[in-house]
Short mmCIF file of C-alpha atoms and ligand atoms in Angstrom, two decimals:
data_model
loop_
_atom_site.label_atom_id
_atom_site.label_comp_id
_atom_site.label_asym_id
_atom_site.label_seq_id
_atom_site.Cartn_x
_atom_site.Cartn_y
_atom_site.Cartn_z
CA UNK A 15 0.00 0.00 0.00
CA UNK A 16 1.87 3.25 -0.98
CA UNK A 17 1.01 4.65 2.41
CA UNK A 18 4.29 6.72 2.01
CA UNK A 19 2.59 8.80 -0.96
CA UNK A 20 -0.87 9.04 0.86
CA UNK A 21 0.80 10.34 3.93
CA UNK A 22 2.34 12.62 1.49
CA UNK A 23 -0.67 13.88 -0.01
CA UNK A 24 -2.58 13.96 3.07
CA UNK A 25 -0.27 16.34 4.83
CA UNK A 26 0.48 18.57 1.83
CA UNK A 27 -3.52 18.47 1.81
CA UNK A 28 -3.72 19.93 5.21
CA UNK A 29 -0.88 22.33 4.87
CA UNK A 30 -2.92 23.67 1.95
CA UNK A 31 -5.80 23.97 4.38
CA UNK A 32 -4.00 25.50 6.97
CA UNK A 33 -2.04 28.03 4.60
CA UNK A 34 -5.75 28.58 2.95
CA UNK A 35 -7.06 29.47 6.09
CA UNK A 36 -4.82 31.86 7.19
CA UNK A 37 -4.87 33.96 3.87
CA UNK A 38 -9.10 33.94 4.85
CA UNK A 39 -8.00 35.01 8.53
CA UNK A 40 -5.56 37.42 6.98
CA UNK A 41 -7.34 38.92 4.73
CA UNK A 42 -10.33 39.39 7.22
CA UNK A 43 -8.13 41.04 10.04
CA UNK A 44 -6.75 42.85 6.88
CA UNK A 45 -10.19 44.67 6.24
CA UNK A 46 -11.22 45.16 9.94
CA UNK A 47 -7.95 46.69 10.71
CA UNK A 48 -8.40 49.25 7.35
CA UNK A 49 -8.51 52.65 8.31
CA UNK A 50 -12.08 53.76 6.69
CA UNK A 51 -10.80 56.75 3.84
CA UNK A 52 -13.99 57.16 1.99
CA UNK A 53 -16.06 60.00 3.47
CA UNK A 54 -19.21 57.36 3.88
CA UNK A 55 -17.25 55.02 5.91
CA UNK A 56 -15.36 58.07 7.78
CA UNK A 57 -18.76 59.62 8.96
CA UNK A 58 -20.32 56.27 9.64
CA UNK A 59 -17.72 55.34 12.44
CA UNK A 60 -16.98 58.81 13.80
CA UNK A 61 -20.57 59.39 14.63
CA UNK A 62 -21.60 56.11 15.81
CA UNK A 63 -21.08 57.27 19.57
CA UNK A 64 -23.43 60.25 18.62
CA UNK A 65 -25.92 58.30 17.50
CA UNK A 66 -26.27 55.94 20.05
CA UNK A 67 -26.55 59.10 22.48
CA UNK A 68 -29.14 60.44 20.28
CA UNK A 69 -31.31 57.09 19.87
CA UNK A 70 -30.79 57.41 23.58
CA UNK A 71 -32.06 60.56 24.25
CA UNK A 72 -35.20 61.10 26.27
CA UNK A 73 -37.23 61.88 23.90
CA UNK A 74 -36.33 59.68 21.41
CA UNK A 75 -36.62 56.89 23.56
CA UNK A 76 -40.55 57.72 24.51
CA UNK A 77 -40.92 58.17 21.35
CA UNK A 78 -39.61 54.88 19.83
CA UNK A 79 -42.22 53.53 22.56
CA UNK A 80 -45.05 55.57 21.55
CA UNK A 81 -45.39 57.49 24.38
CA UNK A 82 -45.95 61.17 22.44
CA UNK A 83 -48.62 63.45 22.49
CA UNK A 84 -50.51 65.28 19.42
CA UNK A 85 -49.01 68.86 21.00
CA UNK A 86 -45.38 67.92 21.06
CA UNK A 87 -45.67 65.91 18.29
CA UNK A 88 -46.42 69.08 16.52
CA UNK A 89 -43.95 71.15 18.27
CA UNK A 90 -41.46 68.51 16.94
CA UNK A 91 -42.80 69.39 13.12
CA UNK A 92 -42.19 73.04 13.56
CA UNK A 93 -38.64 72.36 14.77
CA UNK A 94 -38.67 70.06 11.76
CA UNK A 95 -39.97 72.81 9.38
CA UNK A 96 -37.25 75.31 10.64
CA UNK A 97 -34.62 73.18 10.40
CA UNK A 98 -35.25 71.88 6.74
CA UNK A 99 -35.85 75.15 5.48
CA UNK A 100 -32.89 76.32 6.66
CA UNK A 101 -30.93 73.48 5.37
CA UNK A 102 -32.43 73.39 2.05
CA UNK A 103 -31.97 77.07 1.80
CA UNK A 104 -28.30 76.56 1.53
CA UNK A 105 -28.47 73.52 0.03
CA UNK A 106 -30.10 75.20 -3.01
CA UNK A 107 -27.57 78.11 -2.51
CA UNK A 108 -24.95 75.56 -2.82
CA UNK A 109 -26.70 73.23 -5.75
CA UNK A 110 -23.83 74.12 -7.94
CA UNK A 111 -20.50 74.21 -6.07
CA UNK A 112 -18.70 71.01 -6.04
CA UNK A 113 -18.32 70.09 -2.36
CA UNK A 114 -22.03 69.90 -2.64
CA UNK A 115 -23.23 69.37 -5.94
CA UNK A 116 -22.59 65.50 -6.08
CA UNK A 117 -25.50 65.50 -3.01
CA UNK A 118 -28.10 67.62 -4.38
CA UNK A 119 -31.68 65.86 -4.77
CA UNK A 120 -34.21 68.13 -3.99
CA UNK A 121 -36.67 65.98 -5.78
CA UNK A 122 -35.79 62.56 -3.42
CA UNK A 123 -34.95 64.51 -0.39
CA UNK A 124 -36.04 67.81 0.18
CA UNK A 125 -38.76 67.67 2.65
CA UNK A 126 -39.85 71.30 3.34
CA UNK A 127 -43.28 70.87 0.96
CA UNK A 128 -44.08 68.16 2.77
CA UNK A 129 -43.51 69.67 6.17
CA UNK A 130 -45.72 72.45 5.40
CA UNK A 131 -48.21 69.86 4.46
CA UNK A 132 -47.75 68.40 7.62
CA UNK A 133 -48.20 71.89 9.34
CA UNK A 134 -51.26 73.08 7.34
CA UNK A 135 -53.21 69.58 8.76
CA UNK A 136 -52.38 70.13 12.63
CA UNK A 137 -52.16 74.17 12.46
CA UNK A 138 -54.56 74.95 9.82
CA UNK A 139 -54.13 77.34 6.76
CA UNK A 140 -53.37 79.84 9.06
CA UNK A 141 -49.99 77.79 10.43
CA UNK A 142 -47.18 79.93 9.71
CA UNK A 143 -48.65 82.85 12.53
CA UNK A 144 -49.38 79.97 14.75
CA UNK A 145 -46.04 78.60 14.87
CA UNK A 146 -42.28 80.09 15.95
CA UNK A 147 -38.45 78.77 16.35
CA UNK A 148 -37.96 77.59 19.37
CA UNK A 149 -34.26 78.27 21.10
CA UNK A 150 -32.32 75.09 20.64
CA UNK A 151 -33.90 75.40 17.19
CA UNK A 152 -32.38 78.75 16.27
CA UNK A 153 -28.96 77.71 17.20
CA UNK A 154 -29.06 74.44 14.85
CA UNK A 155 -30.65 76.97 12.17
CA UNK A 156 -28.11 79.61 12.91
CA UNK A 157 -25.19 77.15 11.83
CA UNK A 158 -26.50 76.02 8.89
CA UNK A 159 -26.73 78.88 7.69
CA UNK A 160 -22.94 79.67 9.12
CA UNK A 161 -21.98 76.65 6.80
CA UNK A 162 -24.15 77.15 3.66
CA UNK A 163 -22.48 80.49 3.36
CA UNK A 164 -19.35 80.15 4.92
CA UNK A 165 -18.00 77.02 4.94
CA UNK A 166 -19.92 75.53 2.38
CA UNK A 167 -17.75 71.91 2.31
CA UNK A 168 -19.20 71.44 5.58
CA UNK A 169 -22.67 71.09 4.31
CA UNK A 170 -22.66 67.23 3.46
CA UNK A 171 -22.27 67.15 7.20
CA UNK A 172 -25.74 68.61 7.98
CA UNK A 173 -27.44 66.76 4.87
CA UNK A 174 -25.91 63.44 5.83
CA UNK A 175 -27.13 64.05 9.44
CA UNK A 176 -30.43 64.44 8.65
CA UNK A 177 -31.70 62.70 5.34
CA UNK A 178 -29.77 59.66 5.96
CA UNK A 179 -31.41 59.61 9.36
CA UNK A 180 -34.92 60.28 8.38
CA UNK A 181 -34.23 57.15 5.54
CA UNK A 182 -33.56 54.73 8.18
CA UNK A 183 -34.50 55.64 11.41
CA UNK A 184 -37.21 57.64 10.43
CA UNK A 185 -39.51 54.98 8.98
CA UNK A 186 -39.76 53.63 12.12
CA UNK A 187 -40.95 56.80 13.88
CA UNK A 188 -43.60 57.35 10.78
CA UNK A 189 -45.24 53.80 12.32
CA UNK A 190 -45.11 54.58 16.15
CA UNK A 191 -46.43 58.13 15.56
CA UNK A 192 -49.39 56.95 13.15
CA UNK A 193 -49.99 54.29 15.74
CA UNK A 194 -49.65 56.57 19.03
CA UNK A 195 -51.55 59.58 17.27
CA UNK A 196 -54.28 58.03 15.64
CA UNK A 197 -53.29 59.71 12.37
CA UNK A 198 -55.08 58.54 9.33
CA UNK A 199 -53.62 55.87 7.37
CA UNK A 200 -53.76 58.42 4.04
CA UNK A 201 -50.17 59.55 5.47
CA UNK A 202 -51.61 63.37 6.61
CA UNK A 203 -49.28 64.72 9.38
CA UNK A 204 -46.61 62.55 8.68
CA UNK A 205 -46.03 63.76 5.08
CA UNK A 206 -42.59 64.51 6.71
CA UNK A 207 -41.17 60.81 6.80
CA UNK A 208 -42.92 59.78 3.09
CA UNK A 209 -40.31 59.89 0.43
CA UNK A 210 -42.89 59.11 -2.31
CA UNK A 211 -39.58 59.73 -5.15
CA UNK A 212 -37.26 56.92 -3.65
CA UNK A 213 -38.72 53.46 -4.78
CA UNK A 214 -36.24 51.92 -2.33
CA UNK A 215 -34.27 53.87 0.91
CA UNK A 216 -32.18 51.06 1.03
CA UNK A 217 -30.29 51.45 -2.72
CA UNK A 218 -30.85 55.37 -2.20
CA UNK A 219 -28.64 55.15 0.78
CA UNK A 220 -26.27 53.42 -1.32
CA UNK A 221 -26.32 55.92 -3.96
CA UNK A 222 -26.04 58.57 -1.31
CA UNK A 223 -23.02 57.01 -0.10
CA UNK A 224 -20.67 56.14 -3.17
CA UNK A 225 -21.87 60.55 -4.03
CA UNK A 226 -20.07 60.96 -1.02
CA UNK A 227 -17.41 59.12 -1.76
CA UNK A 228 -16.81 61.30 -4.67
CA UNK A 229 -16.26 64.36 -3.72
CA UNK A 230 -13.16 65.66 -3.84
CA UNK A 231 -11.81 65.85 -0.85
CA UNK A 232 -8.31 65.90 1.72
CA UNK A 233 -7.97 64.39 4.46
CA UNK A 234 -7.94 67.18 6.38
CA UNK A 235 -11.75 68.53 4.96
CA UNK A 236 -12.88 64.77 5.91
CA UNK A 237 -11.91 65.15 9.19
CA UNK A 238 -13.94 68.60 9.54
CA UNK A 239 -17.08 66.73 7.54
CA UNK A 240 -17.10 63.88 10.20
CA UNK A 241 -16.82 66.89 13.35
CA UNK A 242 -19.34 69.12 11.89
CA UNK A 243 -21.36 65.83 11.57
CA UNK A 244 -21.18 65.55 15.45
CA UNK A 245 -21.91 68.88 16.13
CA UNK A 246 -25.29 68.48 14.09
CA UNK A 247 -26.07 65.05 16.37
CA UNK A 248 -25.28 67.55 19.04
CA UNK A 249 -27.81 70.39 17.40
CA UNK A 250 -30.79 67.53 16.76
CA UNK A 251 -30.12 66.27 20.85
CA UNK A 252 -30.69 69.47 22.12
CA UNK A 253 -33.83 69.98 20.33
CA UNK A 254 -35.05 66.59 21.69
CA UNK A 255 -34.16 67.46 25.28
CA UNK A 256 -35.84 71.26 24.79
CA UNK A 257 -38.99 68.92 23.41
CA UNK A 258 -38.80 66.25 26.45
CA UNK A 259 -38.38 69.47 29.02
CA UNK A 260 -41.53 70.88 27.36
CA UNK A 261 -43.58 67.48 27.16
CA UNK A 262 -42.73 67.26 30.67
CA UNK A 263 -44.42 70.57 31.46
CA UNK A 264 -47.36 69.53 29.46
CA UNK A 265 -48.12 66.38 30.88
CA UNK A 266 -48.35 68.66 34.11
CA UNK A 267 -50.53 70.87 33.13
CA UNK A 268 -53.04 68.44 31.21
CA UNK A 269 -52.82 66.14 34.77
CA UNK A 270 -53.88 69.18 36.74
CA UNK A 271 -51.11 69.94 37.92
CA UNK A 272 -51.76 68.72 41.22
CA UNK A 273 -49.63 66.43 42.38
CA UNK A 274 -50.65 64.30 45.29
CA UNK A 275 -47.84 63.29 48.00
CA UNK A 276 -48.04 62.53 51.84
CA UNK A 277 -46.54 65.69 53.18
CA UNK A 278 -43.58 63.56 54.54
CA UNK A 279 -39.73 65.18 53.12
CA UNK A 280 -39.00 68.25 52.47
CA UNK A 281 -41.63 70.85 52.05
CA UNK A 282 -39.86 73.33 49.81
CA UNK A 283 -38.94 71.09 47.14
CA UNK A 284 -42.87 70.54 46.40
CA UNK A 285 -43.66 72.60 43.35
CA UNK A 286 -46.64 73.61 44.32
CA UNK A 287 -45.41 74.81 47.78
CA UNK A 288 -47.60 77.64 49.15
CA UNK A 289 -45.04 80.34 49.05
CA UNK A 290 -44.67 79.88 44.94
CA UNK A 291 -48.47 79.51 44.21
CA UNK A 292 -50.39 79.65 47.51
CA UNK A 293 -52.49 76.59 48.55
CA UNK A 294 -52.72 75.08 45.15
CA UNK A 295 -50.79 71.90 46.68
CA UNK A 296 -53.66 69.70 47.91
CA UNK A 297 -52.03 67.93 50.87
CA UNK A 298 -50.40 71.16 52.48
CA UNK A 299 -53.57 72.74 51.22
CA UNK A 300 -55.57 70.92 53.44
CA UNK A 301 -53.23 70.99 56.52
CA UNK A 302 -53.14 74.56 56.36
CA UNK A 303 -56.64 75.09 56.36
CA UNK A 304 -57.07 72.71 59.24
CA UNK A 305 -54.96 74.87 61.07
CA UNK A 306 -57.68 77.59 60.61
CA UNK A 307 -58.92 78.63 64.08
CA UNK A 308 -62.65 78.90 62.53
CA UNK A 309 -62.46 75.60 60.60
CA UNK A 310 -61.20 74.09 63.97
CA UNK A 311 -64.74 75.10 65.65
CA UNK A 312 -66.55 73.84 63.00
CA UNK A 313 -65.07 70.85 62.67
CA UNK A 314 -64.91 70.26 66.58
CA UNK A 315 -69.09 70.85 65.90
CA UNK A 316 -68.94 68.33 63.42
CA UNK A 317 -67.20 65.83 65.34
CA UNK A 318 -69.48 66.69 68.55
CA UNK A 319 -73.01 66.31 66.12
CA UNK A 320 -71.22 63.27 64.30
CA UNK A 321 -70.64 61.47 68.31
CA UNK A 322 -74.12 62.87 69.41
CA UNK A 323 -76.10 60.90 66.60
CA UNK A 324 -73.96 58.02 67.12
CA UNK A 325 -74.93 58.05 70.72
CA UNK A 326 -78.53 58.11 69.59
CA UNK A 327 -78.20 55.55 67.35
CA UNK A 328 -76.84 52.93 69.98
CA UNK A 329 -79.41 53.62 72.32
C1 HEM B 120 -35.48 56.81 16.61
C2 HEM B 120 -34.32 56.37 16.83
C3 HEM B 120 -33.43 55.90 15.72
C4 HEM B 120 -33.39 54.68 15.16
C5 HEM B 120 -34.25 53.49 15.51
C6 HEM B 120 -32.36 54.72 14.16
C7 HEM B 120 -32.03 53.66 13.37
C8 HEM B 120 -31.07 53.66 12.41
C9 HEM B 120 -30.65 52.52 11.63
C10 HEM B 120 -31.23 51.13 11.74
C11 HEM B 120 -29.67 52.92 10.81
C12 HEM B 120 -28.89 52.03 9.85
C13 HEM B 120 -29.42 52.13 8.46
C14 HEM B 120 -28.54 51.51 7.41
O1 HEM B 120 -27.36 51.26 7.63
O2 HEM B 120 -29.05 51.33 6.31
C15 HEM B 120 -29.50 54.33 11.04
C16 HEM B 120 -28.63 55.09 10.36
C17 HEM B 120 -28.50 56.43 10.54
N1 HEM B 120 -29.16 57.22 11.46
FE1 HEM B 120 -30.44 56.59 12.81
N2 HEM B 120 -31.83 55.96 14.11
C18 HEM B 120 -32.45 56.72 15.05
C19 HEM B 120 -32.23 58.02 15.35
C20 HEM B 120 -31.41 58.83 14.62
C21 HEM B 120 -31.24 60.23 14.86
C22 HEM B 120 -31.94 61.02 15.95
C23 HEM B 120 -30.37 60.68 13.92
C24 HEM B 120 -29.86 62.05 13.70
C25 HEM B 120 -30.48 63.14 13.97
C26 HEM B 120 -29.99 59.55 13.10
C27 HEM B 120 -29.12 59.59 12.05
C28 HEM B 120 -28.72 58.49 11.33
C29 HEM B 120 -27.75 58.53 10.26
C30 HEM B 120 -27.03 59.75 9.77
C31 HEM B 120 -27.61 57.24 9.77
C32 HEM B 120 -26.73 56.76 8.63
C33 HEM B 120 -25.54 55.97 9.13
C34 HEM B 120 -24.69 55.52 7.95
O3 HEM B 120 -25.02 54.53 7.34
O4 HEM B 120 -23.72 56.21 7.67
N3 HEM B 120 -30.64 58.45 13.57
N4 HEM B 120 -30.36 54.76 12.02
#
């Protein structure tokens, strides 16, 4: 039996194995070890921390779990309107320089017609005296606008923020709000998150990317794109924490605003202590006006008819 020659084979069999396998290991610790260069890539990884903060926001996160009322929900579109209109401003401005004109689709993207839809169905015709920019709103605008006219390489930044966002995230919020609002299913009030011109987010995104990846662009520019990329992350979270601070106050006010506690801890940290808004706090409310000399007597008559009948009664 040429067991000499099988031995042979077999071994030069697994040594081809083995060598195989470590080209596949190689070449896979090859490409995770790459350091990203295209611009896609680049932003993808430098703002994955910021959007795991921002998924994780507050607001976000009530949201994503349906927990949003009509009134914010609308305050949420204006901030939407202002910021898009802003942003599409310069990105019109900008339609023909080429650090932006690679990324200009204002017939798949642009979503300031529909937001105005979106505003005319909650506000009425009458929306655009009804509404107005909020703070953390302003700021976001304000840069924008710093970039579209100054800095105009920076723009991708916003745009990348924002429409890549709404294409992925943002179907998901179109479901929970239509659910949690009782909007119709015809799509009115959430105009916003319908891109009737892309067919498919999924290729668009792909499409988006590889523009990206063509603009022309140093290393030094990329590294800007990817901050100013975080600082918009930064812009959308403070919106969504000036929105949660403001749902807060509204679920207040719609619950009364009478919160009900046992008068134990400390007295000054109730919000509705007496020397803010007088006796509007129900439990100190009531302890105060026991104190009342005048409510004392008539409640020591009270108790004196209440033990007199039971008295009777027993008899
Ligand atoms: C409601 C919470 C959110 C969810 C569930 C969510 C979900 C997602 C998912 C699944 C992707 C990956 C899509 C893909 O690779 O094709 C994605 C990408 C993205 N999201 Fe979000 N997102 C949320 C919030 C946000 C927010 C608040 C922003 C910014 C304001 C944002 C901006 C982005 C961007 C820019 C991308 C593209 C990443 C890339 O491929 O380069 N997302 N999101």
């Amino acid at each position: 039996m040429p067991t000499g020659l099988g031995k042979t084979i077999f071994s030069e069999g697994k040594q081809q194995i083995h060598t195989h396998a470590l080209k596949v290991k190689a070449s896979d610790l090859e490409r995770r070890n790459r350091v990203p260069t295209d611009l896609s890539e680049l932003l993808k990884e430098g703002t994955k921390e910021s959007h795991d903060r921002a998924e994780n926001t507050q607001f976000v996160k009530d949201f994503l779990k349906g927990r949003i009322k009509e009134e914010l929900f609308k305050l949420a579109t204006v901030a939407l309107y202002f910021t898009y209109s802003a942003l599409e401003e310069e990105m019109d401005r900008n339609k023909d320089n080429p650090a932006f004109a690679p990324l200009y689709f204002p017939l798949e993207l642009h979503r300031k017609e529909a937001l105005i839809k979106d505003l005319q169905y909650f506000y009425g015709e009458d929306w655009k005296e009804k509404i107005e920019c909020s703070e953390a709103t302003q700021q976001y605008v304000d840069r924008i606008h710093h970039v579209g006219q100054n800095e105009p390489e920076l723009l991708v930044a916003h745009a990348y923020t924002r429409y890549m966002g709404d294409l992925s995230g943002g179907q998901v919020l179109k479901k929970v709000a239509q659910r949690a609002l009782r909007l119709p299913s015809t799509e009115e009030g959430i105009q916003f998150y319908v891109f009737g011109n892309i067919s498919s987010a999924q290729q668009f995104k792909q499409l988006y990317r590889a523009r990206m990846n063509t603009l022309d662009l140093d290393k030094n520019t990329k590294e800007k794109i990817v901050e100013e990329a975080n600082r918009a992350f930064r812009f959308n979270m403070q919106v969504f924490d000036e929105l949660d601070k403001i749902g807060k106050s509204l679920a207040e006010a719609q619950d009364g605003g009478l919160p009900v506690h046992d008068g134990k801890g400390d007295l000054r940290k109730c919000p509705y202590y007496a020397d803010k808004l007088g006796p509007s706090c129900p439990y100190q409310g009531t302890v105060a006006l026991a104190k009342q000399p005048l409510v004392q007597l008539m409640l020591a008559a009270c108790v004196a008819v209440l033990a007199g009948a039971a008295a009777w009664y027993m008899m």
